[in-house]
Amino acid sequence: MKSCCWRAEDIYFPEVDVENFEEYRHGGYHPTLIGDTFCDNRYTIVHKLGFRGYSTIWLARDQQLQRYVSLKILAASASGECAEGTILSTLRNGDSAHIGKQFIPLLLDQLSFNGPNGHHLCLVGQPFGCSIARCQEDSVDLMFLVDAARSIAAQLIMGLSYLQACGIWHGDLHTRNFLLRIPNFDSMSTADLYERYGTPDEVRVRRIDGSAAGPHAPPHAIYPMIPNMPAKRTLYLPPEAFFEDPITPAADIWTLGVNLYEPMGERPLFETFAWDPDDIIGEMISTLGRPPARWWGRWAKRAETPVFRPLHQRLWEMGRGETPDTCQWDVAGGELRALEDLLKSMMAFEPAERPTAERLMASEYMVKWAMPAWERQVRRKDTCARK
């Protein structure tokens, strides 16, 4: 891998596809290596799953229960006031009868420890596979099969419905945050795991001044089993975020609406080259019409005669066929119209006009197309499991 550019104040040579080495400092990441153990040798690190701006995420073997788990080790500076463990506990203890609970990651354990960079919180959960975005990128024609896309829509709406039922809003929904559940592989030995997925690939952590890394950083970093790709998060932000209005739980509804469009077709709903905020606002207006006057008047780069490519047109251009005869959706049955109605309601400019996730569960698209597709998927899975 090639090193990326570095700044004068940097301590380490940076590398691509791994975490920012500058965060290996007091208050930052915990230096973690393959073979490290936690919680009195209960959890043994066997591979790396990924990283975030405030955490590294590892695949570990639970020696007590003989299963694989994920360890999310938070940076020391994020560990003290982090509410993630509390939120995950709330979700774990929520209504088990709610259909959406099954789509929420379970918190299996929570621990903390001291390291050279401070005191770290570690959240133990289920390991998951790649993101929806990564799976779509690896799909034929960059698209999911139609029934798979419908099923994904159903699962995302059910999951958000459970979050809202627990009084929680996410604030960072995007297709690289939606992970796919993988078949149980607890019976696989570490050697078998490496044979199938490869041994951990390392890159040396090098200081620019040539001295040893010291206790704050590991001697080498590990590339994730599934490469991280940065999300273009500005594409998913609701309009109130651009105009600095208060952010409410209704922001999750807008963001999910933007996200739902992607697995339905072959491209994002809002398309820009540089993810510039003004370009994204322009795309919102092109898709959904003129925003409320209070925002329109504050948009300094507004076009008095914007070019419109409305949602209806974009749905026909998403790659599923552009005529009723060639379209993969159930056009005659009203599927495309119902999908348009769903997305329009979710992406209402006024936050107060957006439906709750509970109302989305009762929407025509969810009832007639998304849920039946998910139910068919469940039946196929159950049939395969019995064979």
mmCIF file of C-alpha atoms in Angstrom:
data_model
loop_
_atom_site.group_PDB
_atom_site.id
_atom_site.type_symbol
_atom_site.label_atom_id
_atom_site.label_comp_id
_atom_site.label_asym_id
_atom_site.label_seq_id
_atom_site.Cartn_x
_atom_site.Cartn_y
_atom_site.Cartn_z
ATOM 1 C CA MET A 1 0.000 0.000 0.000
ATOM 2 C CA LYS A 2 1.200 3.500 -0.726
ATOM 3 C CA SER A 3 1.589 6.111 1.964
ATOM 4 C CA CYS A 4 -0.713 9.099 1.630
ATOM 5 C CA CYS A 5 0.356 12.713 2.076
ATOM 6 C CA TRP A 6 1.444 13.946 5.493
ATOM 7 C CA ARG A 7 1.430 17.257 7.330
ATOM 8 C CA ALA A 8 4.357 19.025 8.944
ATOM 9 C CA GLU A 9 2.982 18.447 12.446
ATOM 10 C CA ASP A 10 2.500 14.696 11.936
ATOM 11 C CA ILE A 11 4.505 12.217 13.988
ATOM 12 C CA TYR A 12 3.924 9.126 11.844
ATOM 13 C CA PHE A 13 4.030 8.383 8.140
ATOM 14 C CA PRO A 14 0.365 7.869 7.201
ATOM 15 C CA GLU A 15 -0.923 4.841 5.322
ATOM 16 C CA VAL A 16 -4.137 4.329 3.382
ATOM 17 C CA ASP A 17 -6.838 1.803 4.353
ATOM 18 C CA VAL A 18 -5.883 1.839 8.036
ATOM 19 C CA GLU A 19 -6.678 4.124 10.935
ATOM 20 C CA ASN A 20 -5.032 7.517 11.408
ATOM 21 C CA PHE A 21 -1.771 6.753 13.207
ATOM 22 C CA GLU A 22 -1.773 10.245 14.739
ATOM 23 C CA GLU A 23 -4.570 9.015 17.006
ATOM 24 C CA TYR A 24 -2.101 6.702 18.732
ATOM 25 C CA ARG A 25 -1.441 9.189 21.500
ATOM 26 C CA HIS A 26 -2.610 9.929 25.027
ATOM 27 C CA GLY A 27 -6.388 10.025 24.833
ATOM 28 C CA GLY A 28 -6.435 8.210 21.493
ATOM 29 C CA TYR A 29 -6.600 4.641 20.193
ATOM 30 C CA HIS A 30 -5.412 1.684 22.233
ATOM 31 C CA PRO A 31 -2.463 -0.065 20.484
ATOM 32 C CA THR A 32 -3.884 -3.497 19.683
ATOM 33 C CA LEU A 33 -2.189 -6.524 18.121
ATOM 34 C CA ILE A 34 -3.274 -9.969 16.958
ATOM 35 C CA GLY A 35 -3.108 -12.314 19.951
ATOM 36 C CA ASP A 36 -3.844 -9.639 22.557
ATOM 37 C CA THR A 37 -6.301 -10.744 25.231
ATOM 38 C CA PHE A 38 -8.883 -8.869 27.276
ATOM 39 C CA CYS A 39 -11.099 -9.538 30.290
ATOM 40 C CA ASP A 40 -8.766 -11.993 32.038
ATOM 41 C CA ASN A 41 -7.878 -13.777 28.785
ATOM 42 C CA ARG A 42 -11.519 -14.343 27.847
ATOM 43 C CA TYR A 43 -11.317 -12.486 24.504
ATOM 44 C CA THR A 44 -8.414 -13.137 22.114
ATOM 45 C CA ILE A 45 -7.902 -10.826 19.115
ATOM 46 C CA VAL A 46 -7.744 -12.827 15.866
ATOM 47 C CA HIS A 47 -8.367 -10.222 13.130
ATOM 48 C CA LYS A 48 -9.428 -6.653 12.481
ATOM 49 C CA LEU A 49 -12.927 -5.709 11.337
ATOM 50 C CA GLY A 50 -12.501 -1.982 10.819
ATOM 51 C CA PHE A 51 -12.034 1.407 12.400
ATOM 52 C CA ARG A 52 -13.829 4.677 12.974
ATOM 53 C CA GLY A 53 -12.717 8.150 13.937
ATOM 54 C CA TYR A 54 -12.995 7.283 17.617
ATOM 55 C CA SER A 55 -12.550 3.495 17.732
ATOM 56 C CA THR A 56 -10.928 0.398 16.297
ATOM 57 C CA ILE A 57 -13.033 -2.746 15.815
ATOM 58 C CA TRP A 58 -11.660 -6.258 16.133
ATOM 59 C CA LEU A 59 -12.720 -9.857 15.624
ATOM 60 C CA ALA A 60 -12.036 -11.848 18.769
ATOM 61 C CA ARG A 61 -12.537 -15.378 20.016
ATOM 62 C CA ASP A 62 -14.588 -15.683 23.198
ATOM 63 C CA GLN A 63 -12.687 -18.493 24.915
ATOM 64 C CA GLN A 64 -15.368 -18.904 27.569
ATOM 65 C CA LEU A 65 -18.354 -19.436 25.240
ATOM 66 C CA GLN A 66 -16.364 -20.640 22.203
ATOM 67 C CA ARG A 67 -17.761 -18.080 19.789
ATOM 68 C CA TYR A 68 -16.548 -15.165 17.714
ATOM 69 C CA VAL A 69 -17.398 -11.636 18.813
ATOM 70 C CA SER A 70 -16.549 -8.109 17.792
ATOM 71 C CA LEU A 71 -14.621 -5.847 20.149
ATOM 72 C CA LYS A 72 -15.128 -2.145 19.604
ATOM 73 C CA ILE A 73 -12.339 -0.423 21.531
ATOM 74 C CA LEU A 74 -13.061 3.269 21.943
ATOM 75 C CA ALA A 75 -10.373 5.928 22.051
ATOM 76 C CA ALA A 76 -9.658 6.984 25.614
ATOM 77 C CA SER A 77 -10.955 10.513 25.031
ATOM 78 C CA ALA A 78 -14.272 9.085 23.776
ATOM 79 C CA SER A 79 -14.647 6.480 26.505
ATOM 80 C CA GLY A 80 -15.519 8.675 29.460
ATOM 81 C CA GLU A 81 -18.634 10.369 28.108
ATOM 82 C CA CYS A 82 -19.637 7.794 25.497
ATOM 83 C CA ALA A 83 -23.331 6.918 25.658
ATOM 84 C CA GLU A 84 -23.064 4.099 23.124
ATOM 85 C CA GLY A 85 -22.949 1.360 25.742
ATOM 86 C CA THR A 86 -25.999 2.792 27.503
ATOM 87 C CA ILE A 87 -27.881 3.096 24.214
ATOM 88 C CA LEU A 88 -27.028 -0.472 23.210
ATOM 89 C CA SER A 89 -28.157 -1.682 26.642
ATOM 90 C CA THR A 90 -31.464 0.137 26.164
ATOM 91 C CA LEU A 91 -31.892 -1.504 22.774
ATOM 92 C CA ARG A 92 -30.982 -4.920 24.170
ATOM 93 C CA ASN A 93 -33.600 -4.581 26.916
ATOM 94 C CA GLY A 94 -36.350 -3.230 24.653
ATOM 95 C CA ASP A 95 -39.571 -4.955 23.637
ATOM 96 C CA SER A 96 -38.616 -8.418 22.384
ATOM 97 C CA ALA A 97 -41.932 -8.678 20.547
ATOM 98 C CA HIS A 98 -41.089 -5.732 18.279
ATOM 99 C CA ILE A 99 -40.397 -7.049 14.795
ATOM 100 C CA GLY A 100 -37.537 -4.588 14.277
ATOM 101 C CA LYS A 101 -35.439 -5.695 17.244
ATOM 102 C CA GLN A 102 -33.872 -8.533 15.266
ATOM 103 C CA PHE A 103 -32.138 -6.012 12.992
ATOM 104 C CA ILE A 104 -30.327 -4.210 15.810
ATOM 105 C CA PRO A 105 -26.833 -5.369 16.909
ATOM 106 C CA LEU A 106 -26.865 -6.910 20.367
ATOM 107 C CA LEU A 107 -24.512 -5.758 23.104
ATOM 108 C CA LEU A 108 -23.063 -8.983 24.520
ATOM 109 C CA ASP A 109 -20.663 -7.544 27.076
ATOM 110 C CA GLN A 110 -19.034 -4.310 28.144
ATOM 111 C CA LEU A 111 -15.667 -3.835 29.781
ATOM 112 C CA SER A 112 -13.006 -1.217 30.361
ATOM 113 C CA PHE A 113 -9.272 -1.297 30.870
ATOM 114 C CA ASN A 114 -6.226 0.918 31.219
ATOM 115 C CA GLY A 115 -3.637 1.206 28.460
ATOM 116 C CA PRO A 116 -0.679 3.434 27.572
ATOM 117 C CA ASN A 117 -3.049 6.011 26.071
ATOM 118 C CA GLY A 118 -5.570 6.105 28.906
ATOM 119 C CA HIS A 119 -8.710 4.339 30.052
ATOM 120 C CA HIS A 120 -10.700 2.634 27.285
ATOM 121 C CA LEU A 121 -14.272 1.420 27.006
ATOM 122 C CA CYS A 122 -14.730 -1.795 25.025
ATOM 123 C CA LEU A 123 -18.104 -2.905 23.653
ATOM 124 C CA VAL A 124 -18.531 -6.585 22.821
ATOM 125 C CA GLY A 125 -21.051 -7.455 20.139
ATOM 126 C CA GLN A 126 -21.928 -9.771 17.287
ATOM 127 C CA PRO A 127 -19.592 -9.794 14.283
ATOM 128 C CA PHE A 128 -21.193 -8.681 11.037
ATOM 129 C CA GLY A 129 -20.223 -8.790 7.388
ATOM 130 C CA CYS A 130 -19.755 -6.053 4.846
ATOM 131 C CA SER A 131 -21.971 -3.020 4.445
ATOM 132 C CA ILE A 132 -24.916 -2.732 2.072
ATOM 133 C CA ALA A 133 -22.859 -0.239 0.073
ATOM 134 C CA ARG A 134 -19.913 -2.632 -0.301
ATOM 135 C CA CYS A 135 -22.206 -5.511 -1.248
ATOM 136 C CA GLN A 136 -23.900 -3.378 -3.893
ATOM 137 C CA GLU A 137 -20.547 -2.316 -5.324
ATOM 138 C CA ASP A 138 -19.663 -6.000 -5.738
ATOM 139 C CA SER A 139 -23.025 -6.879 -7.319
ATOM 140 C CA VAL A 140 -23.644 -7.467 -11.013
ATOM 141 C CA ASP A 141 -24.496 -4.146 -12.693
ATOM 142 C CA LEU A 142 -23.998 -2.452 -9.288
ATOM 143 C CA MET A 143 -27.550 -3.416 -8.351
ATOM 144 C CA PHE A 144 -29.319 -5.843 -6.068
ATOM 145 C CA LEU A 145 -31.955 -8.172 -7.425
ATOM 146 C CA VAL A 146 -35.363 -6.502 -7.229
ATOM 147 C CA ASP A 147 -36.702 -8.688 -4.420
ATOM 148 C CA ALA A 148 -33.476 -8.234 -2.454
ATOM 149 C CA ALA A 149 -33.814 -4.449 -2.765
ATOM 150 C CA ARG A 150 -37.405 -4.613 -1.522
ATOM 151 C CA SER A 151 -36.341 -6.811 1.397
ATOM 152 C CA ILE A 152 -33.524 -4.421 2.320
ATOM 153 C CA ALA A 153 -36.020 -1.542 2.377
ATOM 154 C CA ALA A 154 -38.290 -3.515 4.708
ATOM 155 C CA GLN A 155 -35.467 -4.391 7.094
ATOM 156 C CA LEU A 156 -34.173 -0.815 7.285
ATOM 157 C CA ILE A 157 -37.633 0.542 8.041
ATOM 158 C CA MET A 158 -38.259 -2.148 10.671
ATOM 159 C CA GLY A 159 -34.910 -1.408 12.301
ATOM 160 C CA LEU A 160 -35.574 2.337 12.458
ATOM 161 C CA SER A 161 -39.050 1.625 13.820
ATOM 162 C CA TYR A 162 -37.475 -0.261 16.718
ATOM 163 C CA LEU A 163 -35.012 2.560 17.398
ATOM 164 C CA GLN A 164 -37.837 5.088 17.562
ATOM 165 C CA ALA A 165 -39.927 2.761 19.743
ATOM 166 C CA CYS A 166 -37.010 2.768 22.209
ATOM 167 C CA GLY A 167 -36.849 6.571 22.116
ATOM 168 C CA ILE A 168 -33.527 6.609 20.261
ATOM 169 C CA TRP A 169 -32.531 8.405 17.094
ATOM 170 C CA HIS A 170 -29.385 7.510 15.208
ATOM 171 C CA GLY A 171 -28.110 10.676 13.528
ATOM 172 C CA ASP A 172 -25.653 8.943 11.179
ATOM 173 C CA LEU A 173 -27.592 6.608 8.911
ATOM 174 C CA HIS A 174 -25.864 5.733 5.651
ATOM 175 C CA THR A 175 -25.375 2.640 3.534
ATOM 176 C CA ARG A 176 -21.876 2.034 4.925
ATOM 177 C CA ASN A 177 -23.357 1.853 8.417
ATOM 178 C CA PHE A 178 -25.894 -0.826 7.472
ATOM 179 C CA LEU A 179 -24.112 -4.158 7.862
ATOM 180 C CA LEU A 180 -25.134 -7.568 6.578
ATOM 181 C CA ARG A 181 -25.622 -10.454 8.961
ATOM 182 C CA ILE A 182 -23.382 -13.424 8.183
ATOM 183 C CA PRO A 183 -23.879 -17.159 8.789
ATOM 184 C CA ASN A 184 -22.663 -18.424 12.132
ATOM 185 C CA PHE A 185 -19.013 -19.454 11.974
ATOM 186 C CA ASP A 186 -18.352 -20.156 15.661
ATOM 187 C CA SER A 187 -17.346 -23.755 14.880
ATOM 188 C CA MET A 188 -14.542 -22.542 12.621
ATOM 189 C CA SER A 189 -11.065 -22.632 14.159
ATOM 190 C CA THR A 190 -8.790 -19.628 13.859
ATOM 191 C CA ALA A 191 -6.649 -21.582 11.397
ATOM 192 C CA ASP A 192 -9.725 -22.320 9.279
ATOM 193 C CA LEU A 193 -10.725 -18.666 9.499
ATOM 194 C CA TYR A 194 -7.334 -17.601 8.163
ATOM 195 C CA GLU A 195 -7.465 -20.218 5.427
ATOM 196 C CA ARG A 196 -10.790 -18.879 4.198
ATOM 197 C CA TYR A 197 -10.324 -15.133 4.697
ATOM 198 C CA GLY A 198 -6.556 -14.753 4.771
ATOM 199 C CA THR A 199 -4.147 -14.066 7.577
ATOM 200 C CA PRO A 200 -4.034 -10.532 8.990
ATOM 201 C CA ASP A 201 -2.110 -8.213 6.682
ATOM 202 C CA GLU A 202 0.228 -5.823 8.477
ATOM 203 C CA VAL A 203 1.788 -2.448 7.736
ATOM 204 C CA ARG A 204 4.609 -1.038 9.842
ATOM 205 C CA VAL A 205 3.931 2.058 11.894
ATOM 206 C CA ARG A 206 6.831 4.412 11.139
ATOM 207 C CA ARG A 207 7.716 7.653 12.860
ATOM 208 C CA ILE A 208 8.795 10.483 10.582
ATOM 209 C CA ASP A 209 11.803 11.240 12.785
ATOM 210 C CA GLY A 210 12.990 7.630 12.446
ATOM 211 C CA SER A 211 12.762 6.768 16.132
ATOM 212 C CA ALA A 212 10.894 3.796 17.576
ATOM 213 C CA ALA A 213 7.125 4.043 17.809
ATOM 214 C CA GLY A 214 7.170 3.843 21.598
ATOM 215 C CA PRO A 215 4.415 2.583 23.900
ATOM 216 C CA HIS A 216 1.621 4.761 22.500
ATOM 217 C CA ALA A 217 1.456 3.106 19.061
ATOM 218 C CA PRO A 218 1.660 -0.529 17.942
ATOM 219 C CA PRO A 219 4.742 -1.610 15.944
ATOM 220 C CA HIS A 220 2.413 -2.362 13.044
ATOM 221 C CA ALA A 221 -1.208 -1.785 12.079
ATOM 222 C CA ILE A 222 -3.599 -4.391 10.671
ATOM 223 C CA TYR A 223 -5.617 -3.965 7.500
ATOM 224 C CA PRO A 224 -9.318 -4.763 8.029
ATOM 225 C CA MET A 225 -10.731 -8.035 6.724
ATOM 226 C CA ILE A 226 -13.246 -5.908 4.814
ATOM 227 C CA PRO A 227 -11.691 -2.620 3.654
ATOM 228 C CA ASN A 228 -13.209 0.562 5.043
ATOM 229 C CA MET A 229 -14.536 3.100 2.577
ATOM 230 C CA PRO A 230 -15.380 6.607 3.753
ATOM 231 C CA ALA A 231 -19.034 7.532 3.455
ATOM 232 C CA LYS A 232 -20.000 10.730 1.668
ATOM 233 C CA ARG A 233 -22.097 11.678 4.677
ATOM 234 C CA THR A 234 -23.068 15.120 3.419
ATOM 235 C CA LEU A 235 -25.144 13.376 0.739
ATOM 236 C CA TYR A 236 -27.442 12.029 3.464
ATOM 237 C CA LEU A 237 -27.797 15.098 5.676
ATOM 238 C CA PRO A 238 -31.294 16.574 5.966
ATOM 239 C CA PRO A 239 -31.834 20.150 4.744
ATOM 240 C CA GLU A 240 -32.156 21.514 8.275
ATOM 241 C CA ALA A 241 -28.518 20.525 8.875
ATOM 242 C CA PHE A 242 -27.342 22.693 5.961
ATOM 243 C CA PHE A 243 -29.373 25.676 7.150
ATOM 244 C CA GLU A 244 -28.396 25.207 10.811
ATOM 245 C CA ASP A 245 -31.933 24.621 12.038
ATOM 246 C CA PRO A 246 -32.533 22.363 15.061
ATOM 247 C CA ILE A 247 -31.976 18.672 14.400
ATOM 248 C CA THR A 248 -34.756 16.374 15.615
ATOM 249 C CA PRO A 249 -35.519 12.642 15.320
ATOM 250 C CA ALA A 250 -37.249 13.479 12.024
ATOM 251 C CA ALA A 251 -33.743 13.838 10.557
ATOM 252 C CA ASP A 252 -33.447 10.032 10.641
ATOM 253 C CA ILE A 253 -36.561 9.744 8.472
ATOM 254 C CA TRP A 254 -35.102 12.039 5.790
ATOM 255 C CA THR A 255 -31.745 10.272 5.906
ATOM 256 C CA LEU A 256 -33.318 6.837 5.628
ATOM 257 C CA GLY A 257 -35.339 8.041 2.641
ATOM 258 C CA VAL A 258 -32.161 9.106 0.844
ATOM 259 C CA ASN A 259 -30.576 5.774 1.785
ATOM 260 C CA LEU A 260 -33.518 3.681 0.583
ATOM 261 C CA TYR A 261 -33.111 4.980 -2.951
ATOM 262 C CA GLU A 262 -29.569 3.597 -3.304
ATOM 263 C CA PRO A 263 -30.160 -0.176 -3.015
ATOM 264 C CA MET A 264 -33.259 0.238 -5.167
ATOM 265 C CA GLY A 265 -31.165 1.230 -8.173
ATOM 266 C CA GLU A 266 -27.594 1.739 -9.298
ATOM 267 C CA ARG A 267 -26.707 5.242 -8.085
ATOM 268 C CA PRO A 268 -27.212 7.682 -5.207
ATOM 269 C CA LEU A 269 -30.292 9.882 -5.165
ATOM 270 C CA PHE A 270 -28.299 13.106 -4.986
ATOM 271 C CA GLU A 271 -25.377 13.123 -7.412
ATOM 272 C CA THR A 272 -22.513 15.597 -7.117
ATOM 273 C CA PHE A 273 -18.837 15.383 -8.014
ATOM 274 C CA ALA A 274 -17.317 17.121 -5.004
ATOM 275 C CA TRP A 275 -20.073 16.634 -2.395
ATOM 276 C CA ASP A 276 -20.243 20.403 -2.072
ATOM 277 C CA PRO A 277 -23.084 21.529 0.251
ATOM 278 C CA ASP A 278 -24.438 23.981 -2.322
ATOM 279 C CA ASP A 279 -24.476 21.245 -4.962
ATOM 280 C CA ILE A 280 -26.337 18.924 -2.599
ATOM 281 C CA ILE A 281 -28.908 21.604 -1.761
ATOM 282 C CA GLY A 282 -29.306 22.140 -5.493
ATOM 283 C CA GLU A 283 -29.896 18.409 -5.968
ATOM 284 C CA MET A 284 -32.504 18.410 -3.190
ATOM 285 C CA ILE A 285 -34.381 21.226 -4.901
ATOM 286 C CA SER A 286 -34.026 19.623 -8.322
ATOM 287 C CA THR A 287 -35.525 16.418 -6.907
ATOM 288 C CA LEU A 288 -38.156 17.707 -4.501
ATOM 289 C CA GLY A 289 -38.960 21.279 -5.521
ATOM 290 C CA ARG A 290 -38.407 24.619 -3.816
ATOM 291 C CA PRO A 291 -37.753 24.497 -0.052
ATOM 292 C CA PRO A 292 -39.519 26.641 2.562
ATOM 293 C CA ALA A 293 -39.073 30.394 2.100
ATOM 294 C CA ARG A 294 -36.919 30.718 5.239
ATOM 295 C CA TRP A 295 -34.305 28.436 3.657
ATOM 296 C CA TRP A 296 -34.654 29.612 0.076
ATOM 297 C CA GLY A 297 -33.942 33.190 1.122
ATOM 298 C CA ARG A 298 -30.866 32.148 3.128
ATOM 299 C CA TRP A 299 -29.300 30.124 0.335
ATOM 300 C CA ALA A 300 -26.745 32.553 -1.075
ATOM 301 C CA LYS A 301 -26.000 30.480 -4.181
ATOM 302 C CA ARG A 302 -29.591 29.733 -5.098
ATOM 303 C CA ALA A 303 -30.499 29.621 -8.759
ATOM 304 C CA GLU A 304 -33.604 31.605 -9.551
ATOM 305 C CA THR A 305 -34.414 29.126 -12.336
ATOM 306 C CA PRO A 306 -33.117 25.775 -11.022
ATOM 307 C CA VAL A 307 -32.963 22.763 -13.295
ATOM 308 C CA PHE A 308 -35.492 20.197 -12.128
ATOM 309 C CA ARG A 309 -35.056 16.428 -12.416
ATOM 310 C CA PRO A 310 -37.856 15.406 -10.076
ATOM 311 C CA LEU A 311 -38.059 12.257 -7.998
ATOM 312 C CA HIS A 312 -40.539 10.672 -10.406
ATOM 313 C CA GLN A 313 -38.007 10.991 -13.231
ATOM 314 C CA ARG A 314 -35.120 9.760 -11.082
ATOM 315 C CA LEU A 315 -37.063 6.632 -10.142
ATOM 316 C CA TRP A 316 -37.461 5.778 -13.810
ATOM 317 C CA GLU A 317 -33.744 6.454 -14.393
ATOM 318 C CA MET A 318 -32.405 4.368 -11.492
ATOM 319 C CA GLY A 319 -31.465 1.470 -13.782
ATOM 320 C CA ARG A 320 -34.487 -0.815 -13.499
ATOM 321 C CA GLY A 321 -35.888 -0.062 -16.961
ATOM 322 C CA GLU A 322 -37.265 3.199 -18.290
ATOM 323 C CA THR A 323 -40.588 2.055 -19.783
ATOM 324 C CA PRO A 324 -43.536 0.176 -18.252
ATOM 325 C CA ASP A 325 -42.733 -2.825 -20.466
ATOM 326 C CA THR A 326 -39.052 -3.037 -19.476
ATOM 327 C CA CYS A 327 -39.238 -1.863 -15.850
ATOM 328 C CA GLN A 328 -38.451 -4.501 -13.217
ATOM 329 C CA TRP A 329 -40.851 -2.940 -10.705
ATOM 330 C CA ASP A 330 -44.518 -3.922 -10.555
ATOM 331 C CA VAL A 331 -45.558 -0.829 -12.485
ATOM 332 C CA ALA A 332 -49.017 -2.132 -13.356
ATOM 333 C CA GLY A 333 -49.690 -2.918 -9.707
ATOM 334 C CA GLY A 334 -48.642 0.555 -8.595
ATOM 335 C CA GLU A 335 -45.281 -0.253 -7.013
ATOM 336 C CA LEU A 336 -43.365 2.658 -8.528
ATOM 337 C CA ARG A 337 -46.078 5.116 -7.518
ATOM 338 C CA ALA A 338 -46.142 3.701 -3.972
ATOM 339 C CA LEU A 339 -42.343 3.928 -3.739
ATOM 340 C CA GLU A 340 -42.466 7.532 -4.923
ATOM 341 C CA ASP A 341 -45.152 8.347 -2.343
ATOM 342 C CA LEU A 342 -43.060 6.730 0.393
ATOM 343 C CA LEU A 343 -39.858 8.597 -0.462
ATOM 344 C CA LYS A 344 -41.645 11.924 -0.932
ATOM 345 C CA SER A 345 -43.206 11.647 2.505
ATOM 346 C CA MET A 346 -39.870 10.768 4.107
ATOM 347 C CA MET A 347 -38.093 13.651 2.385
ATOM 348 C CA ALA A 348 -40.583 16.384 3.179
ATOM 349 C CA PHE A 349 -38.590 19.587 3.642
ATOM 350 C CA GLU A 350 -40.444 20.437 6.856
ATOM 351 C CA PRO A 351 -39.287 17.987 9.565
ATOM 352 C CA ALA A 352 -42.702 18.079 11.245
ATOM 353 C CA GLU A 353 -44.332 16.793 8.050
ATOM 354 C CA ARG A 354 -42.239 13.621 7.861
ATOM 355 C CA PRO A 355 -43.918 10.415 9.030
ATOM 356 C CA THR A 356 -42.741 8.442 12.022
ATOM 357 C CA ALA A 357 -41.153 5.055 11.424
ATOM 358 C CA GLU A 358 -44.329 3.483 12.804
ATOM 359 C CA ARG A 359 -46.315 5.161 10.023
ATOM 360 C CA LEU A 360 -43.756 3.958 7.483
ATOM 361 C CA MET A 361 -44.465 0.412 8.642
ATOM 362 C CA ALA A 362 -48.080 0.884 7.526
ATOM 363 C CA SER A 363 -47.255 2.547 4.203
ATOM 364 C CA GLU A 364 -48.579 1.023 0.987
ATOM 365 C CA TYR A 365 -45.098 0.237 -0.306
ATOM 366 C CA MET A 366 -44.101 -1.499 2.917
ATOM 367 C CA VAL A 367 -47.297 -3.559 3.149
ATOM 368 C CA LYS A 368 -47.636 -4.616 -0.499
ATOM 369 C CA TRP A 369 -44.044 -4.997 -1.706
ATOM 370 C CA ALA A 370 -41.271 -4.593 0.894
ATOM 371 C CA MET A 371 -42.611 -6.812 3.688
ATOM 372 C CA PRO A 372 -43.736 -9.631 1.360
ATOM 373 C CA ALA A 373 -40.248 -9.659 -0.195
ATOM 374 C CA TRP A 374 -38.640 -9.921 3.237
ATOM 375 C CA GLU A 375 -41.062 -12.689 4.248
ATOM 376 C CA ARG A 376 -40.180 -14.635 1.094
ATOM 377 C CA GLN A 377 -36.499 -14.247 1.975
ATOM 378 C CA VAL A 378 -37.107 -15.594 5.484
ATOM 379 C CA ARG A 379 -39.001 -18.606 4.122
ATOM 380 C CA ARG A 380 -36.180 -19.390 1.677
ATOM 381 C CA LYS A 381 -33.647 -19.158 4.478
ATOM 382 C CA ASP A 382 -35.719 -21.465 6.705
ATOM 383 C CA THR A 383 -36.124 -23.964 3.868
ATOM 384 C CA CYS A 384 -32.368 -24.036 3.249
ATOM 385 C CA ALA A 385 -31.677 -24.457 6.969
ATOM 386 C CA ARG A 386 -33.905 -27.559 7.113
ATOM 387 C CA LYS A 387 -32.121 -29.264 4.221
#
